[in-house]
Coordinates of C-alpha atoms in Angstrom, one line a residue:
M1 CA -17.5 -33.6 -1.2
I2 CA -17.3 -29.9 -1.9
F3 CA -20.3 -28.5 -4.0
Y4 CA -19.0 -25.3 -6.0
P5 CA -21.5 -23.2 -7.9
A6 CA -19.5 -21.4 -10.5
I7 CA -19.6 -17.7 -11.4
D8 CA -17.7 -17.0 -14.9
L9 CA -17.2 -13.2 -15.7
K10 CA -17.2 -11.8 -19.2
D11 CA -17.4 -8.2 -19.7
G12 CA -18.9 -7.6 -16.4
E13 CA -21.6 -10.5 -16.6
C14 CA -22.2 -13.9 -15.5
V15 CA -22.0 -16.3 -18.5
R16 CA -21.2 -19.7 -19.1
L17 CA -19.4 -20.8 -22.4
I18 CA -19.2 -23.9 -24.3
R19 CA -16.0 -25.6 -24.7
G20 CA -14.2 -22.3 -23.6
D21 CA -15.4 -20.5 -26.6
M22 CA -15.7 -16.8 -25.8
E23 CA -17.8 -16.3 -28.8
A24 CA -20.6 -18.9 -27.6
A25 CA -21.3 -17.0 -24.2
T26 CA -24.6 -17.3 -22.8
V27 CA -25.4 -14.3 -20.5
F28 CA -27.2 -15.8 -17.3
N29 CA -27.1 -12.8 -15.2
N30 CA -25.9 -9.1 -15.7
D31 CA -25.6 -8.6 -11.9
P32 CA -23.0 -11.3 -10.8
G33 CA -23.3 -9.9 -7.4
A34 CA -26.9 -10.7 -7.2
Q35 CA -26.1 -14.0 -8.6
A36 CA -23.5 -14.7 -6.1
K37 CA -26.3 -13.8 -3.3
S38 CA -28.8 -15.9 -5.0
F39 CA -26.4 -19.0 -4.6
E40 CA -26.1 -17.8 -0.9
A41 CA -29.4 -17.7 -0.3
V42 CA -30.2 -21.3 -1.2
G43 CA -27.3 -22.5 0.9
C44 CA -24.0 -22.5 -1.1
K45 CA -20.8 -23.2 1.1
W46 CA -18.3 -22.6 -1.3
L47 CA -18.1 -20.2 -4.6
H48 CA -16.0 -20.7 -7.7
L49 CA -15.1 -17.5 -9.7
V50 CA -13.5 -17.2 -12.9
D51 CA -12.3 -13.9 -14.8
L52 CA -12.6 -15.2 -18.4
N53 CA -11.4 -11.9 -19.9
G54 CA -8.7 -12.0 -17.5
A55 CA -7.6 -15.6 -18.9
F56 CA -7.0 -14.0 -22.2
A57 CA -5.7 -11.0 -21.3
G58 CA -3.2 -12.4 -18.5
E59 CA -4.0 -10.2 -16.0
P60 CA -7.3 -9.2 -13.9
V61 CA -10.1 -7.5 -16.1
N62 CA -13.2 -8.2 -13.9
G63 CA -11.0 -7.7 -10.7
D64 CA -13.1 -5.0 -9.2
I65 CA -16.2 -7.3 -9.5
I66 CA -14.4 -10.1 -8.0
E67 CA -13.4 -8.1 -4.9
Q68 CA -17.2 -6.7 -5.0
I69 CA -18.4 -10.4 -4.7
A70 CA -15.8 -11.2 -2.1
D71 CA -17.2 -8.6 0.0
L72 CA -20.8 -9.4 -0.5
M73 CA -20.1 -12.8 0.3
A74 CA -17.7 -12.5 3.3
E75 CA -19.0 -15.6 5.0
V76 CA -18.8 -17.9 2.2
P77 CA -15.3 -18.8 1.1
I78 CA -14.3 -18.5 -2.7
Q79 CA -11.7 -19.7 -4.9
V80 CA -10.8 -17.1 -7.5
G81 CA -9.1 -18.1 -11.2
G82 CA -8.4 -16.0 -14.4
G83 CA -5.7 -14.1 -15.3
I84 CA -3.3 -14.6 -12.1
R85 CA 0.2 -14.5 -13.3
T86 CA 1.7 -12.3 -10.9
L87 CA 2.3 -12.3 -6.9
A88 CA 0.8 -9.1 -6.9
T89 CA -2.6 -10.4 -8.3
I90 CA -2.4 -13.1 -5.9
Q91 CA -1.9 -10.6 -3.0
R92 CA -4.8 -8.6 -4.5
Y93 CA -7.1 -11.4 -4.5
S94 CA -6.0 -12.8 -1.1
D95 CA -6.5 -9.3 0.5
A96 CA -9.9 -9.3 -1.0
G97 CA -10.5 -12.3 1.1
A98 CA -10.0 -15.3 -1.5
R99 CA -9.7 -18.5 0.4
Y100 CA -7.8 -20.0 -2.8
I101 CA -6.1 -18.4 -5.8
I102 CA -6.0 -20.6 -8.8
I103 CA -3.0 -20.3 -11.1
G104 CA -3.8 -21.7 -14.6
T105 CA -1.6 -20.6 -17.6
K106 CA 1.3 -19.5 -15.5
A107 CA 1.2 -22.9 -13.6
V108 CA 2.1 -24.7 -17.1
S109 CA 4.4 -22.2 -18.3
D110 CA 6.2 -21.5 -15.1
L111 CA 6.8 -24.1 -12.7
G112 CA 9.0 -22.1 -10.6
F113 CA 6.4 -19.6 -10.4
V114 CA 3.9 -21.9 -8.7
N115 CA 6.9 -22.7 -6.2
E116 CA 7.4 -19.2 -5.5
A117 CA 3.5 -18.5 -4.9
C118 CA 3.2 -21.4 -2.6
R119 CA 6.1 -20.3 -0.6
A120 CA 4.7 -16.7 -0.4
F121 CA 1.0 -17.6 0.4
P122 CA 1.2 -20.9 2.0
G123 CA -2.4 -22.8 2.1
K124 CA -3.7 -20.4 -0.5
I125 CA -2.8 -21.8 -3.9
S126 CA -4.6 -24.0 -6.3
V127 CA -3.6 -25.1 -9.8
G128 CA -6.0 -25.1 -12.7
L129 CA -5.3 -27.9 -15.4
D130 CA -7.4 -27.7 -18.5
A131 CA -7.0 -30.4 -21.0
R132 CA -8.4 -31.0 -24.6
D133 CA -7.7 -34.6 -25.4
G134 CA -5.6 -34.9 -22.4
R135 CA -3.2 -32.2 -23.2
L136 CA -3.0 -28.9 -21.4
A137 CA -4.5 -26.1 -22.7
T138 CA -3.6 -22.2 -21.6
E139 CA -4.6 -18.6 -22.3
G140 CA -8.3 -19.2 -21.9
W141 CA -8.1 -22.7 -23.6
S142 CA -7.0 -20.9 -26.7
K143 CA -3.5 -22.6 -27.0
V144 CA -3.0 -26.5 -26.6
S145 CA 0.5 -27.5 -25.6
D146 CA 2.2 -31.0 -25.8
L147 CA 2.2 -31.5 -22.3
M148 CA 0.1 -34.3 -21.0
A149 CA -2.0 -33.4 -18.0
V150 CA -1.6 -36.5 -16.1
E151 CA 2.3 -36.2 -16.6
Y152 CA 2.4 -32.5 -15.4
V153 CA 0.3 -33.0 -12.4
E154 CA 3.3 -35.2 -10.8
K155 CA 5.6 -32.2 -11.0
L156 CA 3.3 -30.2 -8.5
I157 CA 3.7 -32.8 -5.8
D158 CA 5.6 -31.4 -2.6
L159 CA 5.4 -27.7 -3.9
G160 CA 2.6 -26.9 -1.4
V161 CA -0.3 -26.8 -3.8
C162 CA -3.7 -27.3 -2.0
E163 CA -5.7 -28.7 -4.6
I164 CA -5.8 -29.3 -8.5
I165 CA -8.9 -27.8 -10.6
Y166 CA -9.2 -30.4 -13.4
T167 CA -11.4 -29.5 -16.6
D168 CA -12.2 -31.6 -19.4
I169 CA -12.5 -28.9 -22.0
A170 CA -14.4 -31.2 -24.3
R171 CA -17.1 -31.6 -21.7
D172 CA -17.2 -27.9 -20.7
G173 CA -20.5 -26.4 -21.0
M174 CA -21.8 -29.5 -22.9
M175 CA -23.9 -30.8 -20.3
G176 CA -22.9 -34.5 -21.3
G177 CA -21.8 -35.8 -18.2
V178 CA -18.4 -35.5 -16.3
N179 CA -15.2 -37.5 -17.3
I180 CA -14.9 -39.7 -14.2
E181 CA -12.2 -41.7 -15.8
A182 CA -9.7 -38.8 -16.9
T183 CA -10.4 -37.1 -13.4
L184 CA -9.4 -40.4 -11.6
S185 CA -6.4 -40.5 -13.6
M186 CA -5.4 -37.2 -12.2
A187 CA -6.2 -38.0 -8.9
S188 CA -4.2 -41.2 -9.2
A189 CA -1.0 -39.4 -10.2
T190 CA -0.8 -37.2 -7.3
N191 CA -1.4 -36.9 -3.6
I192 CA -2.9 -33.3 -4.2
P193 CA -7.1 -33.4 -4.0
V194 CA -8.6 -33.1 -7.2
I195 CA -11.8 -31.0 -8.1
A196 CA -13.6 -32.0 -11.2
S197 CA -15.2 -29.5 -13.4
G198 CA -16.5 -29.8 -16.9
G199 CA -19.7 -31.6 -18.2
I200 CA -21.5 -32.0 -14.8
S201 CA -25.1 -32.0 -15.5
N202 CA -27.2 -33.8 -12.9
L203 CA -27.5 -35.5 -9.7
D204 CA -26.2 -38.5 -11.2
D205 CA -23.0 -36.9 -12.2
I206 CA -22.4 -35.7 -8.4
R207 CA -23.3 -39.4 -7.1
R208 CA -20.8 -40.8 -9.5
L209 CA -18.0 -38.5 -8.0
I210 CA -19.0 -39.1 -4.2
E211 CA -18.6 -43.0 -5.2
V212 CA -14.9 -42.4 -6.4
S213 CA -14.1 -39.4 -3.8
S214 CA -12.0 -41.9 -1.5
Q215 CA -9.5 -41.8 -4.6
G216 CA -8.8 -38.1 -4.4
I217 CA -11.5 -36.3 -5.7
T218 CA -12.7 -34.0 -3.1
G219 CA -15.0 -31.6 -5.1
A220 CA -17.2 -30.8 -8.0
I221 CA -17.8 -27.6 -10.0
T222 CA -20.6 -26.7 -12.2
G223 CA -22.2 -23.7 -13.6
R224 CA -24.8 -24.2 -16.5
A225 CA -26.5 -27.3 -15.0
I226 CA -27.4 -24.9 -12.2
Y227 CA -28.5 -21.8 -14.5
E228 CA -30.5 -24.3 -16.8
N229 CA -32.1 -26.3 -13.9
T230 CA -31.1 -29.6 -14.9
L231 CA -29.3 -29.9 -11.7
D232 CA -31.0 -28.6 -8.4
F233 CA -28.8 -26.8 -6.3
R234 CA -30.4 -27.6 -3.0
Q235 CA -30.3 -31.2 -3.7
A236 CA -27.0 -31.3 -5.0
Q237 CA -25.8 -29.4 -1.9
A238 CA -27.7 -31.7 0.4
L239 CA -26.2 -34.9 -1.2
C240 CA -22.4 -33.5 -0.7
D241 CA -23.1 -32.7 2.8
E242 CA -24.9 -36.0 3.3
W243 CA -21.4 -37.5 2.2
V244 CA -19.6 -35.4 4.6
D245 CA -21.7 -36.5 7.5

């Protein structure tokens, strides 16, 4: 199980949202680089970065900051999402050192682009599937489609996607616990590893994910729980490391 601390970027600051609402942002650090280094200091082995402004704009907005963090965290692999809708943007983040680049909105609207990206950047493409009541949401979660997430994930099989990041929007930022059932449904519908996101609030959530990890759930992303100290970073990392061992 891989433990991913999250840094969500809005207007150059490290924030967390509630259910994707940009008007309900809580600023936890106005220096994202310092936040990233603080995660490194307590032993993070991966880092999850999202350009929230970029997700709405459809292109990088906090790209310079992401590049700076990638440079600062040269020894820590990162995954990057938000506003990634062209091969040029993927190239930019790949050149910056990102291990995985996450396609979200564009993956839902243009399956051919996912195929093209996987061919151009083999071993580097992740897909972020965010769902509200099981239906896929796009444009920074501001639009909900008629596509069911579980049905759509089947279309990604054999395209070369490295991982699926599944977020239950209703749980995101609410500290109410991870949606194990929906995440398992995603994992059972594909042979692509699934990373759980949304609602993780304490060590019990991490334990619950580990218990079902053999069914295709390989990671856990969390942010607010770390910032608000309901989830001890070192303990969560140790728990995930113990499972790997």
